[in-house]
Short mmCIF file of C-alpha atoms in Angstrom, two decimals:
data_model
loop_
_atom_site.label_atom_id
_atom_site.label_comp_id
_atom_site.label_asym_id
_atom_site.label_seq_id
_atom_site.Cartn_x
_atom_site.Cartn_y
_atom_site.Cartn_z
CA MET A 342 -34.59 62.31 -9.94
CA HIS A 343 -32.32 64.49 -7.80
CA ASN A 344 -32.88 67.37 -5.39
CA VAL A 345 -31.36 70.84 -5.70
CA LYS A 346 -31.18 72.96 -2.55
CA SER A 347 -32.87 76.34 -2.96
CA ILE A 348 -34.82 79.10 -1.24
CA CYS A 349 -38.52 79.78 -1.84
CA CYS A 350 -39.13 82.94 -3.88
CA TYR A 351 -42.69 83.75 -2.80
CA CYS A 352 -41.87 86.01 0.14
CA GLY A 353 -38.95 87.43 2.06
CA CYS A 354 -38.93 84.71 4.75
CA GLY A 355 -36.35 82.63 2.92
CA CYS A 356 -37.77 79.17 3.57
CA GLY A 357 -35.44 76.37 2.58
CA LEU A 358 -36.60 73.82 0.06
CA TYR A 359 -35.36 71.33 -2.45
CA LEU A 360 -36.39 71.48 -6.08
CA GLN A 361 -36.93 68.02 -7.51
CA VAL A 362 -35.27 67.79 -10.93
CA GLU A 363 -35.91 65.04 -13.44
CA ASP A 364 -34.45 65.01 -16.96
CA GLY A 365 -33.41 68.67 -16.67
CA ARG A 366 -36.87 69.87 -15.61
CA VAL A 367 -38.06 70.94 -12.19
CA VAL A 368 -41.02 68.68 -11.39
CA GLY A 369 -41.63 69.20 -7.67
CA SER A 370 -40.56 70.84 -4.44
CA THR A 371 -40.12 69.58 -0.90
CA ALA A 372 -39.24 71.20 2.41
CA SER A 373 -35.73 71.24 3.82
CA ARG A 374 -35.74 69.27 7.09
CA ASN A 375 -33.10 71.25 8.94
CA HIS A 376 -33.43 74.73 7.46
CA PRO A 377 -33.48 77.27 10.34
CA VAL A 378 -36.41 79.25 8.91
CA SER A 379 -38.85 76.67 7.60
CA LYS A 380 -37.87 73.62 9.72
CA ASN A 381 -39.42 71.02 7.39
CA ASN A 382 -42.49 73.19 6.71
CA LEU A 383 -43.63 75.13 3.67
CA CYS A 384 -46.76 77.16 3.04
CA VAL A 385 -49.02 76.19 0.16
CA LYS A 386 -47.10 78.51 -2.16
CA GLY A 387 -43.81 76.88 -1.22
CA TRP A 388 -45.14 73.41 -1.98
CA HIS A 389 -46.17 74.63 -5.45
CA VAL A 390 -43.22 76.96 -6.15
CA HIS A 391 -42.00 74.70 -8.96
CA GLU A 392 -45.14 75.11 -11.08
CA TYR A 393 -44.26 78.50 -12.59
CA ILE A 394 -40.74 77.55 -13.71
CA HIS A 395 -41.74 75.80 -16.93
CA HIS A 396 -45.18 77.40 -17.36
CA HIS A 397 -45.95 78.24 -21.00
CA ASP A 398 -46.99 81.84 -20.12
CA ARG A 399 -43.73 82.65 -18.32
CA LEU A 400 -41.59 85.36 -19.88
CA THR A 401 -38.07 84.14 -20.56
CA SER A 402 -36.61 87.27 -22.10
CA PRO A 403 -37.25 91.00 -21.79
CA LEU A 404 -39.72 92.70 -24.11
CA MET A 405 -39.58 96.28 -25.44
CA ARG A 406 -42.39 98.14 -27.12
CA ILE A 407 -41.18 99.07 -30.61
CA ASN A 408 -43.66 100.77 -32.94
CA GLY A 409 -46.50 99.68 -30.66
CA GLU A 410 -45.49 96.01 -30.63
CA LEU A 411 -43.84 94.05 -27.81
CA THR A 412 -40.59 92.73 -29.23
CA PRO A 413 -38.05 90.41 -27.57
CA CYS A 414 -34.72 92.09 -26.85
CA SER A 415 -31.50 91.40 -24.98
CA TRP A 416 -31.05 92.19 -21.30
CA ASP A 417 -28.46 94.85 -22.21
CA GLU A 418 -30.94 96.57 -24.54
CA ALA A 419 -33.71 96.47 -21.92
CA LEU A 420 -31.47 97.79 -19.13
CA ASP A 421 -30.04 100.55 -21.35
CA ALA A 422 -33.52 101.66 -22.42
CA THR A 423 -34.72 101.64 -18.80
CA ALA A 424 -31.72 103.64 -17.58
CA GLN A 425 -32.16 106.20 -20.38
CA ALA A 426 -35.87 106.58 -19.63
CA LEU A 427 -35.23 107.04 -15.89
CA MET A 428 -32.53 109.65 -16.59
CA ARG A 429 -34.80 111.47 -19.06
CA ILE A 430 -37.72 111.60 -16.58
CA LYS A 431 -35.45 112.68 -13.74
CA ALA A 432 -33.88 115.47 -15.84
CA LYS A 433 -37.20 116.76 -17.17
CA HIS A 434 -39.53 116.33 -14.17
CA GLY A 435 -37.32 115.67 -11.13
CA SER A 436 -36.60 112.52 -9.19
CA ASP A 437 -39.84 112.68 -7.16
CA ARG A 438 -41.79 111.90 -10.34
CA ILE A 439 -40.31 108.39 -10.23
CA GLY A 440 -41.53 105.64 -7.93
CA VAL A 441 -40.44 102.06 -7.34
CA LEU A 442 -42.67 99.17 -6.30
CA THR A 443 -40.75 96.18 -4.95
CA SER A 444 -41.95 92.63 -4.65
CA ALA A 445 -42.54 90.05 -1.97
CA LYS A 446 -41.00 87.59 -4.41
CA CYS A 447 -37.66 89.34 -3.92
CA SER A 448 -35.46 88.35 -1.04
CA ASN A 449 -34.99 90.76 1.84
CA GLU A 450 -31.51 91.50 0.48
CA GLU A 451 -32.87 92.30 -3.00
CA ASN A 452 -35.51 94.59 -1.52
CA TYR A 453 -32.82 96.33 0.54
CA LEU A 454 -30.79 96.93 -2.63
CA LEU A 455 -33.87 98.27 -4.43
CA GLN A 456 -34.54 100.81 -1.68
CA LYS A 457 -30.86 101.86 -1.70
CA PHE A 458 -31.01 102.26 -5.51
CA THR A 459 -34.25 104.25 -5.26
CA ARG A 460 -32.93 106.61 -2.61
CA ALA A 461 -29.24 106.92 -3.52
CA VAL A 462 -29.29 106.65 -7.33
CA ILE A 463 -32.71 107.94 -8.34
CA GLY A 464 -32.88 110.35 -5.41
CA THR A 465 -36.42 109.79 -4.18
CA ASN A 466 -38.14 108.20 -1.22
CA ASN A 467 -41.02 107.05 -3.47
CA ILE A 468 -40.66 103.33 -2.81
CA ASP A 469 -43.28 100.87 -1.65
CA HIS A 470 -43.63 97.16 -1.12
CA CYS A 471 -46.76 95.16 -1.76
CA ALA A 472 -46.62 91.93 0.21
CA ARG A 473 -50.12 90.85 -0.74
CA LEU A 474 -49.65 87.71 -2.85
#
């Protein structure tokens, strides 16, 4: 077994941890002793962060609804369809009819980029963050 240095994904704090990898699978997590944020501590979510990685219910590719059925598609197809839908809604109803909900599982930097995208690209201030995990 070997450890891979990482950051916990459950909130924006950025706690340092090591993912324990055995035979190509993540099997555990442990705190980073000298990380400036977590200092050898993790919350209960951090100690169990590895459990979702190989969970059988986890989505591993995007899905698009085609003829009423969820169908796997490529990331390019999903992103193109999303961009077209956002442009269509913005053109027909205006940018304030679009809202973005960010996630506590994103890093602070990712949430910053999402708010910049929402305000600068979409053209709305309709953005919120739900930190209740």
